Amino acid sequence: MPHHRASSGQDHLRAGWEQRLERSLPAPRVGLLWMGLGLALVLALFDSTVLWVPARAYPLPSEGHSVKFSAIAPPLQSAFGWLNLTCPACKVLFTALNHGLKKEPNVARVGSVAIKICKMLNIAPLDVCQSAVHLFEDDVVEVWTRSVLSPSEACGLLLGSSCGHWDIFSTWNISLPSVPKPPPKPPSPPAPGAPVSRVLFLTDLHWDHEYLEGTDPYCADPLCCRRGSGWPPNSQKGAGFWGEYSKCDLPLRTLESLLKGLGPAGPFEMGYWTGDIPAHDVWQQSRQDQLRALTTITDLVRKFLGPVPVYPAVGNHESTPVNGFPPPFIKGNQSSQWLYEAMAKAWEPWLPADALHTLRIGGFYALTPRPGLRLISLNMNFCSRENFWLLINSTDPAGQLQWLVEELQAAENRGDKVHIIGHIPPGHCLKSWSWNYYKIIARYENTLAGQFFGHTHVDEFEIFYDEETLSRPLAVAFLAPSATTFINLNPGYRVYQIDGNYPGSSHVVLDHETYILNLTQANAAGGTPSWKRLYRARETYGLPDAMPASWHNLVYRMRDDEQLFQTFWFLYHKGHPPSEPCGTPCRLATLCAQLSARADSPALCRHLMPNGSLPDANRLWSRPLLC
């Protein structure tokens, strides 16, 4: 099979990132027969439908494809007669069928099998399976027919590692400049009375235009509280007017209330907005639906924030099918051009021409919001485990990480500081992408002043350490909670206090505050929405500052202080924690996630464990519910 080649430093010195996007790929190899393609489609659907499981009282297992497939492989093997298939016969079969599929890739047949598998595994109701398959099938078949999956890998996937190796997400390395890394220099605390900027942070709004008060919050569909959800039994309450603690998203009036009630939390110098605008009805979305959500919510944000500039990032729900973000070398109707062009048009009042240019190409950009500060907005879908288009090529899709290195080096040369915003946090990314990002952050620790992400819907953080010893905390990524209630949460938003706009500013995070709407009170008879501050980080956790070392120390304090951890657990869920208690395994898994800005790296959690033992990667190395 053809292997991906990590680009050399000479390549990147000779050519700009736009030229790298246009490099031709090796001739594609056909991936699987129609039955295997149906399986691939269901795996893609499984990544989306896992979101439909109600929130637990502990983080869910890692979202790796191998874990998921091991759980569903036995019934698939039995249903399709794979249990008696030998390894040599499998490879012969797939080699022959590769050629047949290349001549006649039957999308309808793929869809039919995928619907049967979806129904057999009880992933969703039949009508949802049918709608989702018809939405996904064209793109997924295109991906698999262009993928580099060989017969050996396909048989390794079906029959186990003794027959072949299933790992198309191979290891690769980014190229860093030869400029030596400056000695680490932690920022100096701002002088007393120095200006402080307040930055509004919005993420995961998930507007559901079908939300309907009184409907069933516990319907059979993946998303409820909406037209089509039906009405609850007489003994149960229906969806609340302002939102509901269930697998439901938000009505427009709640988002309007959020934006209208920002006054006490401001004034703001600027806003960061890290995506996921549409609802979780991923089985029935059209491009028209997604564009309506984009323009409606953008207009609403601009209406209430007025002259305050807002800098957005692309979420994984903006596209349809969900998570489907082809790299820029995919052209034509299956490209993301329809989405990026609409974003550029909607966000033009906030972004300069050069930022709009790269946004149109790859969904990412950089700009200078104020002197001495460079803002970089990343398209984290190019690191996503759920982006099925990366099966074609997962090696720095769109050349985005190499572009990031160039931006950071230029900022270091100028003496500027940098903020990075994005949707999916780096610790939730594909392993090679995550580890390369980790290496970049370590190299430019003096330049990075802040990292801001969303996606998990809960209130947490990820710490970066020096790569040599994994013991010196050098950066922290803040993961802000969602506006949406999905699943079982209060609506919320974040405000960051940043070292202000003055010569010599460090631009680092000084503190942060989280605001929520208590749905119980808002939905009560005669209640009105009242957005109130839930907590202030330094005050609540007793932090001397908001530097990486303070967050590192907090994790170990929470390990040893049950009451402090329970405070964190309450705030982690925006004031509406699960009814089940979070015992010791849950606590260790949650704390491990705070240390883990590098995906699938259990060594980061060694010191949390008794006697310094390594945690079980499958049981402890875990992530909260991905959304």
mmCIF file with all atom_site columns, N, CA and C in Angstrom, residues 241-279:
data_model
loop_
_atom_site.group_PDB
_atom_site.id
_atom_site.type_symbol
_atom_site.label_atom_id
_atom_site.label_alt_id
_atom_site.label_comp_id
_atom_site.label_asym_id
_atom_site.label_entity_id
_atom_site.label_seq_id
_atom_site.pdbx_PDB_ins_code
_atom_site.Cartn_x
_atom_site.Cartn_y
_atom_site.Cartn_z
_atom_site.occupancy
_atom_site.B_iso_or_equiv
_atom_site.pdbx_formal_charge
_atom_site.auth_seq_id
_atom_site.auth_comp_id
_atom_site.auth_asym_id
_atom_site.auth_atom_id
_atom_site.pdbx_PDB_model_num
ATOM 1   N N  . PHE A 1 241 ? -39.764 25.664 28.538 1.00 0.00 ? 241 PHE A N  1
ATOM 2   C CA . PHE A 1 241 ? -39.810 26.774 27.591 1.00 0.00 ? 241 PHE A CA 1
ATOM 3   C C  . PHE A 1 241 ? -38.412 27.232 27.189 1.00 0.00 ? 241 PHE A C  1
ATOM 4   N N  . TRP A 1 242 ? -37.474 27.238 28.154 1.00 0.00 ? 242 TRP A N  1
ATOM 5   C CA . TRP A 1 242 ? -36.130 27.775 27.895 1.00 0.00 ? 242 TRP A CA 1
ATOM 6   C C  . TRP A 1 242 ? -35.095 26.700 27.597 1.00 0.00 ? 242 TRP A C  1
ATOM 7   N N  . GLY A 1 243 ? -35.487 25.441 27.692 1.00 0.00 ? 243 GLY A N  1
ATOM 8   C CA . GLY A 1 243 ? -34.548 24.352 27.480 1.00 0.00 ? 243 GLY A CA 1
ATOM 9   C C  . GLY A 1 243 ? -34.867 23.223 28.426 1.00 0.00 ? 243 GLY A C  1
ATOM 10  N N  . GLU A 1 244 ? -34.147 22.107 28.286 1.00 0.00 ? 244 GLU A N  1
ATOM 11  C CA . GLU A 1 244 ? -34.500 20.940 29.089 1.00 0.00 ? 244 GLU A CA 1
ATOM 12  C C  . GLU A 1 244 ? -33.247 20.133 29.429 1.00 0.00 ? 244 GLU A C  1
ATOM 13  N N  . TYR A 1 245 ? -33.231 19.544 30.626 1.00 0.00 ? 245 TYR A N  1
ATOM 14  C CA . TYR A 1 245 ? -32.148 18.657 31.048 1.00 0.00 ? 245 TYR A CA 1
ATOM 15  C C  . TYR A 1 245 ? -32.354 17.288 30.405 1.00 0.00 ? 245 TYR A C  1
ATOM 16  N N  . SER A 1 246 ? -31.978 17.146 29.181 1.00 0.00 ? 246 SER A N  1
ATOM 17  C CA . SER A 1 246 ? -32.102 15.870 28.496 1.00 0.00 ? 246 SER A CA 1
ATOM 18  C C  . SER A 1 246 ? -31.270 15.938 27.218 1.00 0.00 ? 246 SER A C  1
ATOM 19  N N  . LYS A 1 247 ? -31.503 15.019 26.303 1.00 0.00 ? 247 LYS A N  1
ATOM 20  C CA . LYS A 1 247 ? -30.783 15.023 25.026 1.00 0.00 ? 247 LYS A CA 1
ATOM 21  C C  . LYS A 1 247 ? -31.499 15.991 24.081 1.00 0.00 ? 247 LYS A C  1
ATOM 22  N N  . CYS A 1 248 ? -31.420 17.270 24.457 1.00 0.00 ? 248 CYS A N  1
ATOM 23  C CA . CYS A 1 248 ? -32.111 18.337 23.739 1.00 0.00 ? 248 CYS A CA 1
ATOM 24  C C  . CYS A 1 248 ? -31.158 19.500 23.536 1.00 0.00 ? 248 CYS A C  1
ATOM 25  N N  . ASP A 1 249 ? -31.341 20.233 22.428 1.00 0.00 ? 249 ASP A N  1
ATOM 26  C CA . ASP A 1 249 ? -30.602 21.466 22.190 1.00 0.00 ? 249 ASP A CA 1
ATOM 27  C C  . ASP A 1 249 ? -31.485 22.663 22.549 1.00 0.00 ? 249 ASP A C  1
ATOM 28  N N  . LEU A 1 250 ? -31.078 23.855 22.113 1.00 0.00 ? 250 LEU A N  1
ATOM 29  C CA . LEU A 1 250 ? -31.707 25.088 22.582 1.00 0.00 ? 250 LEU A CA 1
ATOM 30  C C  . LEU A 1 250 ? -32.620 25.726 21.549 1.00 0.00 ? 250 LEU A C  1
ATOM 31  N N  . PRO A 1 251 ? -33.731 26.325 22.013 1.00 0.00 ? 251 PRO A N  1
ATOM 32  C CA . PRO A 1 251 ? -34.524 27.185 21.118 1.00 0.00 ? 251 PRO A CA 1
ATOM 33  C C  . PRO A 1 251 ? -33.805 28.515 20.909 1.00 0.00 ? 251 PRO A C  1
ATOM 34  N N  . LEU A 1 252 ? -34.181 29.198 19.848 1.00 0.00 ? 252 LEU A N  1
ATOM 35  C CA . LEU A 1 252 ? -33.528 30.465 19.526 1.00 0.00 ? 252 LEU A CA 1
ATOM 36  C C  . LEU A 1 252 ? -33.728 31.486 20.639 1.00 0.00 ? 252 LEU A C  1
ATOM 37  N N  . ARG A 1 253 ? -34.875 31.467 21.313 1.00 0.00 ? 253 ARG A N  1
ATOM 38  C CA . ARG A 1 253 ? -35.145 32.459 22.353 1.00 0.00 ? 253 ARG A CA 1
ATOM 39  C C  . ARG A 1 253 ? -34.138 32.366 23.503 1.00 0.00 ? 253 ARG A C  1
ATOM 40  N N  . THR A 1 254 ? -33.627 31.156 23.793 1.00 0.00 ? 254 THR A N  1
ATOM 41  C CA . THR A 1 254 ? -32.654 31.006 24.877 1.00 0.00 ? 254 THR A CA 1
ATOM 42  C C  . THR A 1 254 ? -31.309 31.598 24.469 1.00 0.00 ? 254 THR A C  1
ATOM 43  N N  . LEU A 1 255 ? -30.908 31.394 23.225 1.00 0.00 ? 255 LEU A N  1
ATOM 44  C CA . LEU A 1 255 ? -29.670 32.002 22.747 1.00 0.00 ? 255 LEU A CA 1
ATOM 45  C C  . LEU A 1 255 ? -29.802 33.524 22.691 1.00 0.00 ? 255 LEU A C  1
ATOM 46  N N  . GLU A 1 256 ? -30.956 33.997 22.291 1.00 0.00 ? 256 GLU A N  1
ATOM 47  C CA . GLU A 1 256 ? -31.189 35.441 22.287 1.00 0.00 ? 256 GLU A CA 1
ATOM 48  C C  . GLU A 1 256 ? -31.142 35.983 23.716 1.00 0.00 ? 256 GLU A C  1
ATOM 49  N N  . SER A 1 257 ? -31.697 35.243 24.666 1.00 0.00 ? 257 SER A N  1
ATOM 50  C CA . SER A 1 257 ? -31.643 35.649 26.068 1.00 0.00 ? 257 SER A CA 1
ATOM 51  C C  . SER A 1 257 ? -30.213 35.711 26.575 1.00 0.00 ? 257 SER A C  1
ATOM 52  N N  . LEU A 1 258 ? -29.396 34.723 26.180 1.00 0.00 ? 258 LEU A N  1
ATOM 53  C CA . LEU A 1 258 ? -27.981 34.720 26.565 1.00 0.00 ? 258 LEU A CA 1
ATOM 54  C C  . LEU A 1 258 ? -27.293 35.997 26.092 1.00 0.00 ? 258 LEU A C  1
ATOM 55  N N  . LEU A 1 259 ? -27.457 36.296 24.815 1.00 0.00 ? 259 LEU A N  1
ATOM 56  C CA . LEU A 1 259 ? -26.769 37.450 24.244 1.00 0.00 ? 259 LEU A CA 1
ATOM 57  C C  . LEU A 1 259 ? -27.335 38.765 24.774 1.00 0.00 ? 259 LEU A C  1
ATOM 58  N N  . LYS A 1 260 ? -28.629 38.800 25.009 1.00 0.00 ? 260 LYS A N  1
ATOM 59  C CA . LYS A 1 260 ? -29.254 40.005 25.535 1.00 0.00 ? 260 LYS A CA 1
ATOM 60  C C  . LYS A 1 260 ? -28.815 40.266 26.980 1.00 0.00 ? 260 LYS A C  1
ATOM 61  N N  . GLY A 1 261 ? -28.499 39.199 27.722 1.00 0.00 ? 261 GLY A N  1
ATOM 62  C CA . GLY A 1 261 ? -28.146 39.337 29.129 1.00 0.00 ? 261 GLY A CA 1
ATOM 63  C C  . GLY A 1 261 ? -26.658 39.415 29.413 1.00 0.00 ? 261 GLY A C  1
ATOM 64  N N  . LEU A 1 262 ? -25.854 39.723 28.410 1.00 0.00 ? 262 LEU A N  1
ATOM 65  C CA . LEU A 1 262 ? -24.404 39.771 28.594 1.00 0.00 ? 262 LEU A CA 1
ATOM 66  C C  . LEU A 1 262 ? -23.921 40.994 29.373 1.00 0.00 ? 262 LEU A C  1
ATOM 67  N N  . GLY A 1 263 ? -24.756 42.009 29.491 1.00 0.00 ? 263 GLY A N  1
ATOM 68  C CA . GLY A 1 263 ? -24.332 43.281 30.079 1.00 0.00 ? 263 GLY A CA 1
ATOM 69  C C  . GLY A 1 263 ? -23.531 43.172 31.363 1.00 0.00 ? 263 GLY A C  1
ATOM 70  N N  . PRO A 1 264 ? -24.027 42.497 32.403 1.00 0.00 ? 264 PRO A N  1
ATOM 71  C CA . PRO A 1 264 ? -23.280 42.417 33.665 1.00 0.00 ? 264 PRO A CA 1
ATOM 72  C C  . PRO A 1 264 ? -21.932 41.708 33.549 1.00 0.00 ? 264 PRO A C  1
ATOM 73  N N  . ALA A 1 265 ? -21.741 40.889 32.514 1.00 0.00 ? 265 ALA A N  1
ATOM 74  C CA . ALA A 1 265 ? -20.479 40.167 32.355 1.00 0.00 ? 265 ALA A CA 1
ATOM 75  C C  . ALA A 1 265 ? -19.430 40.971 31.603 1.00 0.00 ? 265 ALA A C  1
ATOM 76  N N  . GLY A 1 266 ? -19.832 42.069 30.964 1.00 0.00 ? 266 GLY A N  1
ATOM 77  C CA . GLY A 1 266 ? -18.925 42.871 30.152 1.00 0.00 ? 266 GLY A CA 1
ATOM 78  C C  . GLY A 1 266 ? -18.334 44.028 30.925 1.00 0.00 ? 266 GLY A C  1
ATOM 79  N N  . PRO A 1 267 ? -17.848 45.047 30.207 1.00 0.00 ? 267 PRO A N  1
ATOM 80  C CA . PRO A 1 267 ? -17.788 45.128 28.740 1.00 0.00 ? 267 PRO A CA 1
ATOM 81  C C  . PRO A 1 267 ? -16.668 44.261 28.177 1.00 0.00 ? 267 PRO A C  1
ATOM 82  N N  . PHE A 1 268 ? -16.805 43.907 26.894 1.00 0.00 ? 268 PHE A N  1
ATOM 83  C CA . PHE A 1 268 ? -15.853 43.014 26.252 1.00 0.00 ? 268 PHE A CA 1
ATOM 84  C C  . PHE A 1 268 ? -15.019 43.763 25.224 1.00 0.00 ? 268 PHE A C  1
ATOM 85  N N  . GLU A 1 269 ? -13.741 43.400 25.181 1.00 0.00 ? 269 GLU A N  1
ATOM 86  C CA . GLU A 1 269 ? -12.881 43.964 24.138 1.00 0.00 ? 269 GLU A CA 1
ATOM 87  C C  . GLU A 1 269 ? -13.062 43.200 22.830 1.00 0.00 ? 269 GLU A C  1
ATOM 88  N N  . MET A 1 270 ? -13.314 41.885 22.957 1.00 0.00 ? 270 MET A N  1
ATOM 89  C CA . MET A 1 270 ? -13.525 41.057 21.768 1.00 0.00 ? 270 MET A CA 1
ATOM 90  C C  . MET A 1 270 ? -14.181 39.767 22.212 1.00 0.00 ? 270 MET A C  1
ATOM 91  N N  . GLY A 1 271 ? -14.600 38.965 21.230 1.00 0.00 ? 271 GLY A N  1
ATOM 92  C CA . GLY A 1 271 ? -15.203 37.677 21.513 1.00 0.00 ? 271 GLY A CA 1
ATOM 93  C C  . GLY A 1 271 ? -14.541 36.577 20.718 1.00 0.00 ? 271 GLY A C  1
ATOM 94  N N  . TYR A 1 272 ? -14.418 35.402 21.325 1.00 0.00 ? 272 TYR A N  1
ATOM 95  C CA . TYR A 1 272 ? -13.972 34.192 20.642 1.00 0.00 ? 272 TYR A CA 1
ATOM 96  C C  . TYR A 1 272 ? -15.179 33.248 20.586 1.00 0.00 ? 272 TYR A C  1
ATOM 97  N N  . TRP A 1 273 ? -15.401 32.651 19.422 1.00 0.00 ? 273 TRP A N  1
ATOM 98  C CA . TRP A 1 273 ? -16.589 31.823 19.202 1.00 0.00 ? 273 TRP A CA 1
ATOM 99  C C  . TRP A 1 273 ? -16.155 30.565 18.463 1.00 0.00 ? 273 TRP A C  1
ATOM 100 N N  . THR A 1 274 ? -16.157 29.409 19.178 1.00 0.00 ? 274 THR A N  1
ATOM 101 C CA . THR A 1 274 ? -15.527 28.220 18.606 1.00 0.00 ? 274 THR A CA 1
ATOM 102 C C  . THR A 1 274 ? -16.519 27.168 18.115 1.00 0.00 ? 274 THR A C  1
ATOM 103 N N  . GLY A 1 275 ? -17.575 27.609 17.470 1.00 0.00 ? 275 GLY A N  1
ATOM 104 C CA . GLY A 1 275 ? -18.341 26.732 16.599 1.00 0.00 ? 275 GLY A CA 1
ATOM 105 C C  . GLY A 1 275 ? -19.360 25.813 17.234 1.00 0.00 ? 275 GLY A C  1
ATOM 106 N N  . ASP A 1 276 ? -19.828 24.891 16.405 1.00 0.00 ? 276 ASP A N  1
ATOM 107 C CA . ASP A 1 276 ? -20.975 24.007 16.638 1.00 0.00 ? 276 ASP A CA 1
ATOM 108 C C  . ASP A 1 276 ? -22.245 24.839 16.785 1.00 0.00 ? 276 ASP A C  1
ATOM 109 N N  . ILE A 1 277 ? -22.707 25.322 15.643 1.00 0.00 ? 277 ILE A N  1
ATOM 110 C CA . ILE A 1 277 ? -23.883 26.186 15.587 1.00 0.00 ? 277 ILE A CA 1
ATOM 111 C C  . ILE A 1 277 ? -25.165 25.373 15.412 1.00 0.00 ? 277 ILE A C  1
ATOM 112 N N  . PRO A 1 278 ? -25.215 24.390 14.502 1.00 0.00 ? 278 PRO A N  1
ATOM 113 C CA . PRO A 1 278 ? -26.472 23.650 14.292 1.00 0.00 ? 278 PRO A CA 1
ATOM 114 C C  . PRO A 1 278 ? -26.749 22.656 15.415 1.00 0.00 ? 278 PRO A C  1
ATOM 115 N N  . ALA A 1 279 ? -27.959 22.100 15.382 1.00 0.00 ? 279 ALA A N  1
ATOM 116 C CA . ALA A 1 279 ? -28.388 21.120 16.384 1.00 0.00 ? 279 ALA A CA 1
ATOM 117 C C  . ALA A 1 279 ? -27.794 19.747 16.099 1.00 0.00 ? 279 ALA A C  1
#
